[in-house]
Coordinates of C-alpha atoms in Angstrom, one line a residue:
Chain A
X1 CA 15.3 26.5 30.2
X2 CA 13.9 27.9 26.6
X3 CA 16.6 25.4 25.1
X4 CA 15.2 22.5 27.2
X5 CA 11.2 23.2 25.7
X6 CA 13.2 23.6 22.5
X7 CA 14.9 20.5 22.3
X8 CA 11.5 18.9 23.6
X9 CA 9.8 20.0 20.2
X10 CA 8.4 17.4 18.2
X11 CA 10.1 16.0 15.0
X12 CA 8.1 18.0 12.3
X13 CA 8.3 21.1 15.0
X14 CA 12.4 20.7 14.7
X15 CA 12.4 20.2 11.2
X16 CA 10.3 23.4 10.9
X17 CA 12.7 25.2 13.2
X18 CA 9.3 26.6 15.5
X19 CA 8.5 25.9 18.9
X20 CA 6.1 23.2 19.5
X21 CA 3.1 24.4 20.7
X22 CA 0.9 22.9 23.2
X23 CA -1.4 21.2 21.0
X24 CA 0.9 20.3 18.1
X25 CA -0.8 18.1 15.9
X26 CA 2.3 16.0 15.1
X27 CA 3.9 16.3 18.4
X28 CA 1.9 12.8 20.1
X29 CA 3.0 11.2 17.2
X30 CA 6.2 12.4 15.5
X31 CA 7.8 13.1 18.6
X32 CA 11.7 14.3 18.8
X33 CA 13.8 10.7 18.5
X34 CA 10.6 9.6 15.9
X35 CA 12.8 7.5 13.0
X36 CA 9.9 8.1 10.7
X37 CA 9.1 11.8 10.4
X38 CA 12.3 12.0 7.8
X39 CA 10.4 9.7 5.6
X40 CA 7.0 11.1 6.1
X41 CA 8.1 14.6 5.6
X42 CA 10.3 13.9 2.7
X43 CA 7.3 11.7 0.9
X44 CA 4.2 14.1 1.9
X45 CA 6.0 17.3 3.3
X46 CA 4.7 18.6 7.2
X47 CA 1.2 20.3 5.9
X48 CA -0.1 17.7 3.6
X49 CA 0.5 15.4 6.9
X50 CA -0.3 18.2 9.1
X51 CA -3.9 18.1 6.9
X52 CA -4.5 14.5 6.9
X53 CA -4.3 14.2 11.3
X54 CA -6.6 17.5 11.2
X55 CA -9.6 16.4 9.4
X56 CA -9.8 13.2 11.6
X57 CA -11.0 12.6 14.9
X58 CA -8.1 12.3 17.9
X59 CA -8.6 8.2 18.3
X60 CA -7.8 7.7 14.5
X61 CA -4.6 9.9 14.6
X62 CA -2.6 7.4 15.6
X63 CA -3.4 5.1 13.1
X64 CA -3.3 7.7 10.6
X65 CA 0.4 8.3 11.5
X66 CA 1.6 4.9 11.6
X67 CA 0.4 4.1 7.8
X68 CA 1.3 7.0 6.5
X69 CA 5.0 6.6 8.2
X70 CA 4.6 2.7 6.4
X71 CA 4.0 4.2 3.0
X72 CA 6.5 7.0 3.2
X73 CA 9.2 4.6 4.2
X74 CA 8.3 2.1 1.4
X75 CA 7.9 4.6 -0.9
X76 CA 11.7 6.5 0.4
X77 CA 13.1 2.2 -0.4
X78 CA 11.4 1.6 -3.5
X79 CA 10.8 5.1 -5.2
X80 CA 9.1 3.4 -8.3
X81 CA 6.0 1.3 -6.6
X82 CA 6.1 2.4 -2.9
X83 CA 4.0 0.6 -0.8
X84 CA 2.1 -0.5 -4.2
X85 CA 5.1 -3.1 -4.0
X86 CA 3.9 -4.9 -1.4
X87 CA 0.3 -5.3 -2.9
X88 CA 1.5 -7.0 -5.7
X89 CA 3.9 -9.3 -3.5
X90 CA 1.0 -10.3 -1.5
X91 CA -1.4 -10.6 -4.8
X92 CA 1.6 -12.8 -6.3
X93 CA 1.5 -14.8 -3.2
X94 CA -1.9 -15.7 -3.4
X95 CA -2.2 -16.2 -7.0
X96 CA 0.6 -18.9 -6.5
X97 CA -1.4 -20.7 -3.6
X98 CA -4.6 -20.4 -5.1
X99 CA -2.3 -22.8 -8.2
X100 CA -1.4 -24.3 -5.4
X101 CA -4.6 -25.5 -4.0
X102 CA -5.5 -26.7 -7.7
X103 CA -2.6 -28.7 -8.1
X104 CA -3.2 -30.1 -5.3
X105 CA -7.4 -30.7 -6.0
X106 CA -6.1 -32.4 -9.0
X107 CA -3.9 -34.6 -7.2
X108 CA -5.8 -35.8 -3.9
X109 CA -9.1 -35.8 -6.3
X110 CA -8.3 -39.7 -7.5
X111 CA -7.5 -41.6 -4.8
X112 CA -10.0 -40.3 -2.5
X113 CA -12.5 -41.1 -5.7
X114 CA -10.8 -44.4 -5.8
X115 CA -11.3 -44.8 -2.2
X116 CA -14.8 -44.5 -2.4
X117 CA -15.4 -46.8 -5.5
X118 CA -13.1 -49.7 -2.6
X119 CA -15.8 -48.7 -0.2
X120 CA -18.6 -49.8 -2.5
X121 CA -17.3 -53.0 -3.8
Chain B
X1 CA -3.4 30.8 -30.1
X2 CA -1.9 31.3 -26.3
X3 CA -5.1 30.4 -25.3
X4 CA -5.1 27.0 -26.9
X5 CA -1.5 26.4 -25.4
X6 CA -2.7 27.4 -21.9
X7 CA -5.7 24.7 -23.1
X8 CA -2.9 22.2 -23.0
X9 CA -1.3 22.3 -20.0
X10 CA -1.2 19.5 -17.9
X11 CA -3.1 18.9 -14.7
X12 CA -0.1 19.7 -12.3
X13 CA 0.5 23.0 -14.7
X14 CA -2.7 23.7 -15.0
X15 CA -3.3 23.4 -11.2
X16 CA 0.3 25.7 -10.6
X17 CA -1.6 28.3 -13.3
X18 CA 1.6 28.1 -14.8
X19 CA 2.6 27.3 -18.9
X20 CA 3.4 23.8 -19.1
X21 CA 6.7 24.0 -20.6
X22 CA 7.9 21.5 -23.0
X23 CA 9.7 19.4 -20.9
X24 CA 7.5 19.2 -18.2
X25 CA 7.8 16.4 -15.6
X26 CA 4.5 16.0 -15.0
X27 CA 3.0 16.1 -18.6
X28 CA 3.7 12.4 -19.7
X29 CA 1.8 11.0 -16.8
X30 CA -0.7 13.7 -15.7
X31 CA -2.2 15.1 -18.9
X32 CA -4.9 17.8 -18.4
X33 CA -8.1 15.2 -18.2
X34 CA -6.0 13.3 -15.6
X35 CA -9.1 12.8 -13.0
X36 CA -5.7 11.0 -10.5
X37 CA -4.2 14.4 -10.4
X38 CA -6.4 15.8 -7.8
X39 CA -5.7 13.0 -5.5
X40 CA -2.2 13.1 -5.8
X41 CA -1.6 16.9 -5.0
X42 CA -4.2 17.1 -2.4
X43 CA -2.1 14.1 -0.7
X44 CA 1.4 14.8 -1.7
X45 CA 1.5 17.8 -3.1
X46 CA 3.0 19.2 -6.7
X47 CA 6.7 19.9 -5.4
X48 CA 7.2 16.3 -3.8
X49 CA 5.6 14.6 -6.6
X50 CA 7.9 16.7 -9.2
X51 CA 10.9 15.6 -7.1
X52 CA 10.1 11.6 -6.9
X53 CA 9.7 11.8 -11.0
X54 CA 12.6 13.8 -11.2
X55 CA 14.7 11.3 -9.2
X56 CA 13.8 8.4 -11.4
X57 CA 15.1 7.4 -14.7
X58 CA 12.4 7.9 -17.3
X59 CA 11.6 4.8 -18.0
X60 CA 10.0 4.2 -14.6
X61 CA 8.3 7.1 -14.4
X62 CA 5.5 6.0 -15.8
X63 CA 5.0 3.2 -13.2
X64 CA 6.1 5.6 -10.4
X65 CA 3.2 8.2 -11.2
X66 CA 0.6 5.3 -11.3
X67 CA 1.7 3.9 -7.8
X68 CA 1.5 7.5 -6.7
X69 CA -1.9 8.1 -8.2
X70 CA -3.1 4.5 -6.6
X71 CA -1.9 5.6 -3.3
X72 CA -3.1 9.3 -3.1
X73 CA -6.9 8.0 -4.1
X74 CA -6.6 5.1 -1.5
X75 CA -5.8 8.1 0.9
X76 CA -8.4 10.3 -0.1
X77 CA -10.9 7.3 0.2
X78 CA -9.5 6.2 3.8
X79 CA -8.0 9.1 5.3
X80 CA -6.7 6.6 8.3
X81 CA -4.9 3.7 6.6
X82 CA -5.2 4.6 2.9
X83 CA -2.9 2.2 1.1
X84 CA -2.3 0.1 4.0
X85 CA -5.8 -0.8 4.6
X86 CA -5.4 -2.9 1.1
X87 CA -2.1 -4.6 2.8
X88 CA -4.6 -5.7 6.2
X89 CA -7.0 -6.9 3.6
X90 CA -4.8 -9.4 1.4
X91 CA -3.0 -10.6 4.3
X92 CA -6.3 -11.1 6.4
X93 CA -6.9 -13.2 3.1
X94 CA -4.0 -14.9 3.3
X95 CA -4.9 -15.8 6.9
X96 CA -8.3 -17.7 6.2
X97 CA -6.6 -19.3 3.0
X98 CA -4.0 -20.7 5.5
X99 CA -6.7 -21.9 8.3
X100 CA -8.9 -23.2 5.2
X101 CA -5.9 -25.6 3.8
X102 CA -5.1 -26.4 7.4
X103 CA -8.9 -27.6 7.8
X104 CA -8.9 -29.4 4.4
X105 CA -5.6 -31.1 5.2
X106 CA -7.3 -32.4 8.7
X107 CA -10.7 -33.7 6.9
X108 CA -8.9 -35.3 4.1
X109 CA -6.1 -36.7 5.9
X110 CA -8.1 -39.9 7.1
X111 CA -9.9 -40.9 4.1
X112 CA -6.2 -41.1 2.7
X113 CA -4.8 -43.0 5.3
X114 CA -7.7 -45.6 5.2
X115 CA -7.1 -45.7 1.2
X116 CA -4.1 -47.0 1.6
X117 CA -5.0 -49.2 4.9
X118 CA -7.3 -50.8 2.2
X119 CA -5.0 -51.4 -0.5
X120 CA -2.7 -53.1 1.8
X121 CA -5.5 -55.4 3.0

């Protein structure tokens, strides 16, 4: 019976080799089978994640755990830029779209002007 | 003289109340006056940041330290979303631009067509 309880410990308590307490701060967001906890543990450490979750109202903890897992996975995949790499990509994408829009404006401005000119004849 | 050396310890060694070693992994990126180290320490902890920096070639460590500082500051400012909040904002901005482009295409398609029609008369 004790073994069954131990097997059901959350990923964080499993990692810390402790019994998962009933009010465990990690359990609702990092269940035993959570594939992301390893990333979160390696990047932030259990203690820092616990502090962040504890500082938040319960209804915000799920989103915080998800964003921490996302950032941790990004940092493991790209230890230099982490999540900031996505921001750079999105900013480059926005800059490219801005250049495209400017080019399209220059390209289509003339036909629109000559169309107006044509109407006024 | 020893006091002078202690005063020149990097932000991480200052925090750990240790003498800054000559080959300190933190010193080049988190000098004594570094305002970002407090964020980095609170979010990741010294040990995790040291591990990430140590795992990288020297030429990539500055960028890694800067991206870690950026993400840590974002997490302190927004403990729920952290850096992911910026990604959501950029994605929303891209989606808005996409809607604007579609609207402009629908708006300007007719004049362009009637201009061509006008030319063929």
